[in-house]
mmCIF file of N, CA and C in Angstrom:
data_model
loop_
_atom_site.group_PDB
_atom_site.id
_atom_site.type_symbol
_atom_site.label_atom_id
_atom_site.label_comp_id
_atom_site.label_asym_id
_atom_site.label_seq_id
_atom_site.Cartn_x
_atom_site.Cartn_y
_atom_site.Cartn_z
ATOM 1 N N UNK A 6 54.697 -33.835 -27.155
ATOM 2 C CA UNK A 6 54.299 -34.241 -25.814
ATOM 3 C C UNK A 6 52.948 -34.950 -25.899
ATOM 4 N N UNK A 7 53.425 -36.233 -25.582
ATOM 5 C CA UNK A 7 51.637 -36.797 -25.488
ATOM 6 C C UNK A 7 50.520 -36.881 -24.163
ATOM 7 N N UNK A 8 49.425 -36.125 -24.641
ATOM 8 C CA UNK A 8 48.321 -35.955 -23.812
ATOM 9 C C UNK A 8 47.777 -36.800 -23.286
ATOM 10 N N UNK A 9 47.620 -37.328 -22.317
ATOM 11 C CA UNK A 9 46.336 -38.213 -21.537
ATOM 12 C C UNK A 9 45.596 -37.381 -21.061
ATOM 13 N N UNK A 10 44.402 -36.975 -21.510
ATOM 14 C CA UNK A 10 43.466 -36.182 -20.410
ATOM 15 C C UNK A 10 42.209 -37.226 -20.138
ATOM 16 N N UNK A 11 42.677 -37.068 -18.400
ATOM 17 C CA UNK A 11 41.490 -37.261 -17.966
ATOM 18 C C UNK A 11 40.230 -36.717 -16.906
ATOM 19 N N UNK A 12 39.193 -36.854 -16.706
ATOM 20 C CA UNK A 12 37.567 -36.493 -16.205
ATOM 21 C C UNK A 12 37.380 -37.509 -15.410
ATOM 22 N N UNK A 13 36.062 -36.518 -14.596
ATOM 23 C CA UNK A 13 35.225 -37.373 -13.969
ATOM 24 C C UNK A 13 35.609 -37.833 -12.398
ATOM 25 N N UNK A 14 36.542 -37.000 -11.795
ATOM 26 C CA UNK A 14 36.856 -37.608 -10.681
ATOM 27 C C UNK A 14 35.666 -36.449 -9.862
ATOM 28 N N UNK A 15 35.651 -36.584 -8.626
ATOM 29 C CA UNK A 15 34.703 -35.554 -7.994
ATOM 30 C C UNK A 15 34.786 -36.157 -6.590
ATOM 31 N N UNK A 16 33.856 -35.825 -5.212
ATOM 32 C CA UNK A 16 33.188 -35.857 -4.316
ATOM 33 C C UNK A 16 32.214 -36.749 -3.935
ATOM 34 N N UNK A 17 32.155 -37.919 -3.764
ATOM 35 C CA UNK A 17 30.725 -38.648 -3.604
ATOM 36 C C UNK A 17 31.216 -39.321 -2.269
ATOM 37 N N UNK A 18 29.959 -39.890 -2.152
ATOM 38 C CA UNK A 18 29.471 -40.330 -0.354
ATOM 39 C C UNK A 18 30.243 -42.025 -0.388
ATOM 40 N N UNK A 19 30.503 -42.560 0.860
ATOM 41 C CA UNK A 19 30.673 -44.026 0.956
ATOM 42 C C UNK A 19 29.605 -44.135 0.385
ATOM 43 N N UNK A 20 30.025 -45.570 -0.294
ATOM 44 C CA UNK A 20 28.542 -46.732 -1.081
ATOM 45 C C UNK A 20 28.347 -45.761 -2.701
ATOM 46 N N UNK A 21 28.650 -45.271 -2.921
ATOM 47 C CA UNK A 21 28.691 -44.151 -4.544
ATOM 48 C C UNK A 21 29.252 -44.678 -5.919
ATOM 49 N N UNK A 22 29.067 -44.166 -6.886
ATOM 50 C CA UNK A 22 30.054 -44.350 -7.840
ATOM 51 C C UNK A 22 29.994 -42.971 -8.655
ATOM 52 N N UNK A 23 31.302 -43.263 -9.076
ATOM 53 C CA UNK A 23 31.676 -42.552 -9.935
ATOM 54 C C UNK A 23 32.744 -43.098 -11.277
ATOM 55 N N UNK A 24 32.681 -42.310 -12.544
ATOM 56 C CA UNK A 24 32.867 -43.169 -14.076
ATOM 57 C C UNK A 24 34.352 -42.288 -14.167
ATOM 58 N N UNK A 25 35.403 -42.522 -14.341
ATOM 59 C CA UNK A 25 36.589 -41.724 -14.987
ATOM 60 C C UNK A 25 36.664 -41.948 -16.046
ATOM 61 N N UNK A 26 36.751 -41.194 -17.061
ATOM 62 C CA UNK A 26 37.501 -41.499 -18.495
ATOM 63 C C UNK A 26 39.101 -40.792 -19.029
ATOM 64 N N UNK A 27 39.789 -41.546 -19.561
ATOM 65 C CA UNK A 27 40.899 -40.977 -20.036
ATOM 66 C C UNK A 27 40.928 -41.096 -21.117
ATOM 67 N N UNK A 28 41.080 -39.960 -22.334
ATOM 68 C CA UNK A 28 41.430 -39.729 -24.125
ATOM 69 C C UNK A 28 42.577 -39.992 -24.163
ATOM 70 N N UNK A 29 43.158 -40.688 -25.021
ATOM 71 C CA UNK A 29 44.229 -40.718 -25.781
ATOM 72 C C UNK A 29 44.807 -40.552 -26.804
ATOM 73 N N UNK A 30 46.004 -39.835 -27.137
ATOM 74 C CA UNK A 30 45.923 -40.084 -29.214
ATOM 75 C C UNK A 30 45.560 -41.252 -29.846
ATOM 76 N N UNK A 31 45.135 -41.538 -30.849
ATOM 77 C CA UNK A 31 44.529 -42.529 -31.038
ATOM 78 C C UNK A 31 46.190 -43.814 -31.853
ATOM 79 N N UNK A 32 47.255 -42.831 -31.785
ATOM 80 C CA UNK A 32 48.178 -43.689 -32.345
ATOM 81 C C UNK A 32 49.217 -44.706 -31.418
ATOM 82 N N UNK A 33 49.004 -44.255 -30.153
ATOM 83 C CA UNK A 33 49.169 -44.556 -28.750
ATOM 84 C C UNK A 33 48.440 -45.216 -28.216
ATOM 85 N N UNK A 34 46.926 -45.168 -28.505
ATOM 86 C CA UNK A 34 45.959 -45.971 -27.941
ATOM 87 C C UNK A 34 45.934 -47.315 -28.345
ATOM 88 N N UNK A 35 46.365 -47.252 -29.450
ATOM 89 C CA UNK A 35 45.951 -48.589 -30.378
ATOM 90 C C UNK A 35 46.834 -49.284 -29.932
ATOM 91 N N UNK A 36 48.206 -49.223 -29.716
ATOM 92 C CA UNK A 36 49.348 -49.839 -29.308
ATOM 93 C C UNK A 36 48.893 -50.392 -28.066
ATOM 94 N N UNK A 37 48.849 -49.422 -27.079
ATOM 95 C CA UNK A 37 48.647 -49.796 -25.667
ATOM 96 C C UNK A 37 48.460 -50.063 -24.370
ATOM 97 N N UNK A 38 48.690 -51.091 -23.443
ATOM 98 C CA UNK A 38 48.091 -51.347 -22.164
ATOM 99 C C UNK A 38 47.781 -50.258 -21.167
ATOM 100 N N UNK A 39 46.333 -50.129 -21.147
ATOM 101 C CA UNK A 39 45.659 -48.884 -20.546
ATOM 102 C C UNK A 39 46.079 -49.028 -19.144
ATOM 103 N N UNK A 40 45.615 -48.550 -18.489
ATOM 104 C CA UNK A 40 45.308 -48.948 -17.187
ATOM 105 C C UNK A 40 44.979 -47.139 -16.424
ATOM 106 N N UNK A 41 44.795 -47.760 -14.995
ATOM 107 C CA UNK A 41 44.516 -46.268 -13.878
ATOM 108 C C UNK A 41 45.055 -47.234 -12.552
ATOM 109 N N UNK A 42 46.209 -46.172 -12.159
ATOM 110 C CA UNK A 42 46.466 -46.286 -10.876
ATOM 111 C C UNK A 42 46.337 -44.828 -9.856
ATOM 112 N N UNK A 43 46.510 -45.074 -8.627
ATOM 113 C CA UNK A 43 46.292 -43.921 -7.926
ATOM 114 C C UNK A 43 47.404 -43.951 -6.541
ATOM 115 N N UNK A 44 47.397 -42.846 -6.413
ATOM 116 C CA UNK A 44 48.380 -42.248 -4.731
ATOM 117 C C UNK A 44 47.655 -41.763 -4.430
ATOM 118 N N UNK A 45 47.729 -42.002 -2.790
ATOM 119 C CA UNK A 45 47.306 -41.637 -1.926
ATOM 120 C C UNK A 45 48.038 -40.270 -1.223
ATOM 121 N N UNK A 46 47.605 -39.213 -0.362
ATOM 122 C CA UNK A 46 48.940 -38.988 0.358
ATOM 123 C C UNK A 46 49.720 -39.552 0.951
ATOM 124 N N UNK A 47 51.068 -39.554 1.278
ATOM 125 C CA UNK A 47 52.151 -40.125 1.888
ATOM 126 C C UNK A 47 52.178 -41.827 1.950
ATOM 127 N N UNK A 48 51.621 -41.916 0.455
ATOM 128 C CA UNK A 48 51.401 -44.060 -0.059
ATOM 129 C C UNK A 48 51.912 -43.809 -1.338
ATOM 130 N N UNK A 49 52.699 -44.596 -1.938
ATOM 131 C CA UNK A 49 53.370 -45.186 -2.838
ATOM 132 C C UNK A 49 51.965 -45.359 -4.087
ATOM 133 N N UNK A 50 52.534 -45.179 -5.043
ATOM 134 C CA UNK A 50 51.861 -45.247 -6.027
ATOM 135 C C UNK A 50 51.293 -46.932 -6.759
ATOM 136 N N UNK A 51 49.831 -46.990 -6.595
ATOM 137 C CA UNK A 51 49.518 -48.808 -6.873
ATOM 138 C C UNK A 51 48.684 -48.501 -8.152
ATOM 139 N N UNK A 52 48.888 -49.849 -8.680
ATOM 140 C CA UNK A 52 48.018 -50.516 -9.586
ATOM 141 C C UNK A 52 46.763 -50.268 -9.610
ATOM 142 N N UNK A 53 45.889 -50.138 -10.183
ATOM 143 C CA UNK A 53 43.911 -49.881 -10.010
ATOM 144 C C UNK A 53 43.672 -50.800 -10.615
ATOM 145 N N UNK A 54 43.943 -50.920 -11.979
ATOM 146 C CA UNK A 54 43.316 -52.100 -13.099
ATOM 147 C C UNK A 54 44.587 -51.664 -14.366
ATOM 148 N N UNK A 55 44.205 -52.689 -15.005
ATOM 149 C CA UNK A 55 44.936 -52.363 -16.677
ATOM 150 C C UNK A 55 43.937 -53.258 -17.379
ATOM 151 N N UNK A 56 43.580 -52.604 -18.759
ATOM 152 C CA UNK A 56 43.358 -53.677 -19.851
ATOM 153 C C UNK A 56 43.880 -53.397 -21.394
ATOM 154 N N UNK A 57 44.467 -54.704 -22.224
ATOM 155 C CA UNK A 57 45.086 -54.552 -23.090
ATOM 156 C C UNK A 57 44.030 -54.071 -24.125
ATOM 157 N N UNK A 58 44.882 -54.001 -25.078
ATOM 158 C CA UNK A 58 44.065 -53.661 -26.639
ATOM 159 C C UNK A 58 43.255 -54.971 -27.107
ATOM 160 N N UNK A 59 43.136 -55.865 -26.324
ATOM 161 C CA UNK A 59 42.461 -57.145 -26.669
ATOM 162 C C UNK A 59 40.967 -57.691 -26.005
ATOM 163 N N UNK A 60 41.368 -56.345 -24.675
ATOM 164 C CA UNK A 60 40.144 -56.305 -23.631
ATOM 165 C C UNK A 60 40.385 -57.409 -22.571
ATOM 166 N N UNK A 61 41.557 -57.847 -22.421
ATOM 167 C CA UNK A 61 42.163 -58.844 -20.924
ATOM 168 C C UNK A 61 42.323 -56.959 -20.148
ATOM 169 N N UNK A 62 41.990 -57.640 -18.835
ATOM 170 C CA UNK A 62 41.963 -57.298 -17.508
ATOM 171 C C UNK A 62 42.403 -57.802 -16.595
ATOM 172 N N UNK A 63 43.045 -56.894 -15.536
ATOM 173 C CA UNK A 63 44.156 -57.176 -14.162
ATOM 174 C C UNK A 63 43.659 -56.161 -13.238
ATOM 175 N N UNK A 64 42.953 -56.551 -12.248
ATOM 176 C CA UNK A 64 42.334 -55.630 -10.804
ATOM 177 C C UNK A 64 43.075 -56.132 -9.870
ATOM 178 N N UNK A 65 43.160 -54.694 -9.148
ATOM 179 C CA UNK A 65 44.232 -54.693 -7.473
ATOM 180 C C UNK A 65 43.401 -56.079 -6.864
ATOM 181 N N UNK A 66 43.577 -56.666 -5.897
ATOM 182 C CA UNK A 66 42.512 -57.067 -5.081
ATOM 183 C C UNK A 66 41.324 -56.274 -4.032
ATOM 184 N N UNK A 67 42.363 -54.999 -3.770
ATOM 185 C CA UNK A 67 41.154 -54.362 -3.060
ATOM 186 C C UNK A 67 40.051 -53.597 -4.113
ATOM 187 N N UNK A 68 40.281 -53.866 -5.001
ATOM 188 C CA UNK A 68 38.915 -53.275 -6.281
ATOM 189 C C UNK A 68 38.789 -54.309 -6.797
ATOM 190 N N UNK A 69 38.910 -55.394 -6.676
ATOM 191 C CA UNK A 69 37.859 -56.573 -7.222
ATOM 192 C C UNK A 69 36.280 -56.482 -6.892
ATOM 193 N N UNK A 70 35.903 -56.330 -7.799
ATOM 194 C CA UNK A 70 34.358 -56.865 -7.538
ATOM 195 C C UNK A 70 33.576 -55.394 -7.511
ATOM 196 N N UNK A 71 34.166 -54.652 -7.411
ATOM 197 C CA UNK A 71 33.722 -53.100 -7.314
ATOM 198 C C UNK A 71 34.196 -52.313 -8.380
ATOM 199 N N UNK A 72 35.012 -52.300 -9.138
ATOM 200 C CA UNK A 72 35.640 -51.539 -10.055
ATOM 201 C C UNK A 72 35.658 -51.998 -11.759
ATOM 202 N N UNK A 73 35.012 -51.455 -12.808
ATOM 203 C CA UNK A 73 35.315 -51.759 -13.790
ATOM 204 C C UNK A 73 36.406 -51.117 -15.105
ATOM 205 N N UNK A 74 37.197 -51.769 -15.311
ATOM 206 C CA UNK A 74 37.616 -50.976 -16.868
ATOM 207 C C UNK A 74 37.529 -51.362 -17.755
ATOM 208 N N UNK A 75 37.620 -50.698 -18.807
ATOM 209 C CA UNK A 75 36.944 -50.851 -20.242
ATOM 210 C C UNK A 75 37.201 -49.905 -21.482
ATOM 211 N N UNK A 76 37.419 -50.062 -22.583
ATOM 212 C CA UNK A 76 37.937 -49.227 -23.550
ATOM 213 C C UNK A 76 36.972 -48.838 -24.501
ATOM 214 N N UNK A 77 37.102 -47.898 -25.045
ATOM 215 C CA UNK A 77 36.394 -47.837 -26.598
ATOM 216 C C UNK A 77 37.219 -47.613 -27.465
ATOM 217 N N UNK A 78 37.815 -48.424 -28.256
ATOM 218 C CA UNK A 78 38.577 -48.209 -29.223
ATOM 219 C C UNK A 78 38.353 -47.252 -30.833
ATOM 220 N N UNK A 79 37.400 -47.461 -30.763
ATOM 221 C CA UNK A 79 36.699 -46.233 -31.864
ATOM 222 C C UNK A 79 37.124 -44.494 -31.067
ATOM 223 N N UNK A 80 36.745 -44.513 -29.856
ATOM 224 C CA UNK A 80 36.937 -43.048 -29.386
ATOM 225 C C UNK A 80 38.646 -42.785 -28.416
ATOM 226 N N UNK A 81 38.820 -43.857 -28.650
ATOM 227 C CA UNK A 81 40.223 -43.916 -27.751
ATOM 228 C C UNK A 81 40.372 -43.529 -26.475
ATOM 229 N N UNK A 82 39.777 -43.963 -25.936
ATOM 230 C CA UNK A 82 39.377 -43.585 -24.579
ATOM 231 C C UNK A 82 39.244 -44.841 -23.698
ATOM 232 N N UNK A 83 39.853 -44.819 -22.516
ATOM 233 C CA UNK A 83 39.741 -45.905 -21.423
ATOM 234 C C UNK A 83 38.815 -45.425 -20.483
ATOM 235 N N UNK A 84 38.010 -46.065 -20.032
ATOM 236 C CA UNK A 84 37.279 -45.933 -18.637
ATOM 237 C C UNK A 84 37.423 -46.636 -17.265
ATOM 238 N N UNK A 85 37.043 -45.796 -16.309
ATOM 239 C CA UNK A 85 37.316 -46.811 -15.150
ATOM 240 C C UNK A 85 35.800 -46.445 -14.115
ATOM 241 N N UNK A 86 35.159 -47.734 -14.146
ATOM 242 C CA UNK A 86 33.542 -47.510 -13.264
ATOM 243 C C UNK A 86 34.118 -47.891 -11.899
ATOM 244 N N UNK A 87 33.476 -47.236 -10.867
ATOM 245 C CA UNK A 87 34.118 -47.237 -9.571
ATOM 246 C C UNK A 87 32.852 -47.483 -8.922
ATOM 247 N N UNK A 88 32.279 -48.685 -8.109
ATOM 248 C CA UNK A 88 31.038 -48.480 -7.343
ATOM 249 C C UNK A 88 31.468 -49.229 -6.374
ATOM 250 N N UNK A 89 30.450 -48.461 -5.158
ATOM 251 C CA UNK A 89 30.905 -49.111 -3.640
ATOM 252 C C UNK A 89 31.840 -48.479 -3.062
ATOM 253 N N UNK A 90 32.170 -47.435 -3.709
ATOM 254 C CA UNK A 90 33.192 -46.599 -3.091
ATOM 255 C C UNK A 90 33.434 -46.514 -1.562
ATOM 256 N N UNK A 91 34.790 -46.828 -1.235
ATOM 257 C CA UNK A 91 35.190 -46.969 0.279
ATOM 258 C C UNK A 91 35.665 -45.182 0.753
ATOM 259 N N UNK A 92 35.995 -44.871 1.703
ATOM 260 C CA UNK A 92 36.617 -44.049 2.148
ATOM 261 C C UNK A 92 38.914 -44.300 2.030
ATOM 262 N N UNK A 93 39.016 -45.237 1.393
ATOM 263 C CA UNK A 93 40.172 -45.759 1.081
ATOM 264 C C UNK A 93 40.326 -45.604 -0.394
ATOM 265 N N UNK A 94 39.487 -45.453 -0.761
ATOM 266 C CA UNK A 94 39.797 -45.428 -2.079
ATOM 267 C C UNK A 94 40.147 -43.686 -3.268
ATOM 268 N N UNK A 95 39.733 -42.971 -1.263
ATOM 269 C CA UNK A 95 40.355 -41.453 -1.897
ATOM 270 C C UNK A 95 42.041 -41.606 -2.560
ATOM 271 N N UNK A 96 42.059 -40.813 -3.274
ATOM 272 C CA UNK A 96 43.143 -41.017 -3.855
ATOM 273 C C UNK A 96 42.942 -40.326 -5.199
ATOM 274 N N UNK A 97 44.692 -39.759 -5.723
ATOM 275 C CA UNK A 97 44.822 -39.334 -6.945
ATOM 276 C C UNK A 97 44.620 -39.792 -8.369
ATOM 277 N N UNK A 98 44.123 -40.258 -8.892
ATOM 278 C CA UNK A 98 43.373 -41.261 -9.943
ATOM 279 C C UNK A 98 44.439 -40.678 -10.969
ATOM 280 N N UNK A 99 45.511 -41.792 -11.691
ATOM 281 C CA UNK A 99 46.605 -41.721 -13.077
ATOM 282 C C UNK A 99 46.001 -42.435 -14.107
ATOM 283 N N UNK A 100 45.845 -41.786 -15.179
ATOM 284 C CA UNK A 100 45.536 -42.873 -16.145
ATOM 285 C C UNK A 100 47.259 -43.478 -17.060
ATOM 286 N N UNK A 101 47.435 -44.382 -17.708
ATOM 287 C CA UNK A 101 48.404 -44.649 -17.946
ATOM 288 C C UNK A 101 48.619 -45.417 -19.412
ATOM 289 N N UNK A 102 49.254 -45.011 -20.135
ATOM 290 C CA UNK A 102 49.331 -45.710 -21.719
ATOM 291 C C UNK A 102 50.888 -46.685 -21.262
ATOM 292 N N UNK A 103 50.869 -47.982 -21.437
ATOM 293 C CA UNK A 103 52.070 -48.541 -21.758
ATOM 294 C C UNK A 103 52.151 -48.889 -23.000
ATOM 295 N N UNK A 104 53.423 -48.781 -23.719
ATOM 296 C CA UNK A 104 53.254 -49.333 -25.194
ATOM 297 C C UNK A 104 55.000 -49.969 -24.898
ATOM 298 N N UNK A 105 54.708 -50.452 -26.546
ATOM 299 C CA UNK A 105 56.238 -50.879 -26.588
ATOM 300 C C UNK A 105 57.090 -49.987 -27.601
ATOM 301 N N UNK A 106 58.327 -49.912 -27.002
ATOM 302 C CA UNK A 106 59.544 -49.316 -27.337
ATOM 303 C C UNK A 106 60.857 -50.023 -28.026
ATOM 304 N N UNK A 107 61.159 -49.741 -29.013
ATOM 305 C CA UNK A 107 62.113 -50.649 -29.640
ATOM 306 C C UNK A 107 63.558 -50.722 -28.913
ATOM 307 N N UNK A 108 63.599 -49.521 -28.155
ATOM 308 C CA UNK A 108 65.064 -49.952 -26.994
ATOM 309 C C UNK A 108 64.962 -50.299 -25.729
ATOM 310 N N UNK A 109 63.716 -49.155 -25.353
ATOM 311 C CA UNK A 109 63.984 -49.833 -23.412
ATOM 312 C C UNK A 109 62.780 -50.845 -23.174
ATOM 313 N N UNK A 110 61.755 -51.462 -24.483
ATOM 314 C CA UNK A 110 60.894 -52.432 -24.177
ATOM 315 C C UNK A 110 59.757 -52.066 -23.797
ATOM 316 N N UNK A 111 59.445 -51.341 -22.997
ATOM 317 C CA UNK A 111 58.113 -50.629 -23.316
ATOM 318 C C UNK A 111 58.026 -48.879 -22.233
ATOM 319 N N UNK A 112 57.139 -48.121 -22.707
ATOM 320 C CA UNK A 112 57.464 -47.415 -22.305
ATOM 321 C C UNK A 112 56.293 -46.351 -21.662
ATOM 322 N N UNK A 113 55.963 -45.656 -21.088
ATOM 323 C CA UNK A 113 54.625 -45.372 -20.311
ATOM 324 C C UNK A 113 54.734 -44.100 -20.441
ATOM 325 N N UNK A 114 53.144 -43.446 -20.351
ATOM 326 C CA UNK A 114 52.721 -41.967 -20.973
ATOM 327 C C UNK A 114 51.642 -42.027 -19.377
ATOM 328 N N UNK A 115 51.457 -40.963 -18.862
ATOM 329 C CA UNK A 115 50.921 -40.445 -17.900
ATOM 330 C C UNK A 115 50.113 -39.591 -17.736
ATOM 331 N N UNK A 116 48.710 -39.683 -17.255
ATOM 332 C CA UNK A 116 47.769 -38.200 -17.653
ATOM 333 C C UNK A 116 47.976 -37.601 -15.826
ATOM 334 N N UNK A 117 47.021 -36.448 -15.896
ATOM 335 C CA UNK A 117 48.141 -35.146 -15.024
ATOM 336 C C UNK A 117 47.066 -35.791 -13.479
ATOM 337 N N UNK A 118 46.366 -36.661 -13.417
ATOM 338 C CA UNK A 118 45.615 -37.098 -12.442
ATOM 339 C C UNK A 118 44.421 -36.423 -12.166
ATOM 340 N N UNK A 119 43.510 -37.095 -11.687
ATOM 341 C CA UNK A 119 42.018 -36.658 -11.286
ATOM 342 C C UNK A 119 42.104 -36.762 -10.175
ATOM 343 N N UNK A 120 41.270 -36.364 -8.938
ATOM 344 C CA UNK A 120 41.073 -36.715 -7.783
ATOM 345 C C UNK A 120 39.715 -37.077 -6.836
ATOM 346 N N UNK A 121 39.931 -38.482 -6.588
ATOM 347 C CA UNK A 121 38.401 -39.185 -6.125
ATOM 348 C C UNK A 121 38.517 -39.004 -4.739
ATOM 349 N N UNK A 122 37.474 -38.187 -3.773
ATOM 350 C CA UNK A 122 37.235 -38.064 -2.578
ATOM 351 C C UNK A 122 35.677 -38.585 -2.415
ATOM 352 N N UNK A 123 36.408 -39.795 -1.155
ATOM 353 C CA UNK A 123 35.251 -40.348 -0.614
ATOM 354 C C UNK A 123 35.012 -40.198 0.578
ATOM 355 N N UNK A 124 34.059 -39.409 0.544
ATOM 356 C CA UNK A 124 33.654 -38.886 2.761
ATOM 357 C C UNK A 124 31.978 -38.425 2.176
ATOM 358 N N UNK A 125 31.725 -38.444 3.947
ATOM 359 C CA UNK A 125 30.517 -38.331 3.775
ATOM 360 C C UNK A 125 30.070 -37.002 4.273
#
């Protein structure tokens, strides 16, 4: 069973930030496309960001300009910097490994979620 654990979600005020990180095995990591998406209650599960093993990046539009991700490939670990935090942006924080699969093409690993609450 492969682990994603991830940290760092918490409580902070509108206008805040807060840093998530997600570990990965490192034989999974290397392969591939990170990313963090999040649910809301009773909202469909969206996109946050992804970046490949090459360091290309893809942000929602509503986290443009406010949100960073970023990898360390030495520690295998993805990050996601969150500043400017809205009250919309509460939500269950997923981190996510896509890699590729030699039958169904690629295939996705899931960590157990963090949770970012933004109120004041």
């Amino acid at each position: 069973q492969v682990q994603l654990v991830e940290s760092g979600g918490g409580l902070v005020q509108p206008g805040g930030s807060l840093r998530l990180s997600c570990a990965a095995p490192g034989s999974i990591f290397s392969i591939s496309v990170m990313g963090w998406y999040r649910q809301a209650p009773g909202k469909q599960r969206e996109l946050v960001a992804t970046i490949t093993n090459g360091g290309s990046t893809n942000y929602a539009d509503s986290v443009k300009d406010r949100f960073t991700i970023s990898r360390d490939n030495a520690k295998n670990t993805v990050y996601l910097q969150m500043n400017s935090l809205k009250a919309e942006d509460t939500a269950v924080y997923l981190c996510n490994a896509n890699r590729p699969h030699s039958v169904i093409g690629r295939y996705n690993y899931w960590g157990q979620g963090t949770q970012v609450t933004v109120s004041s």
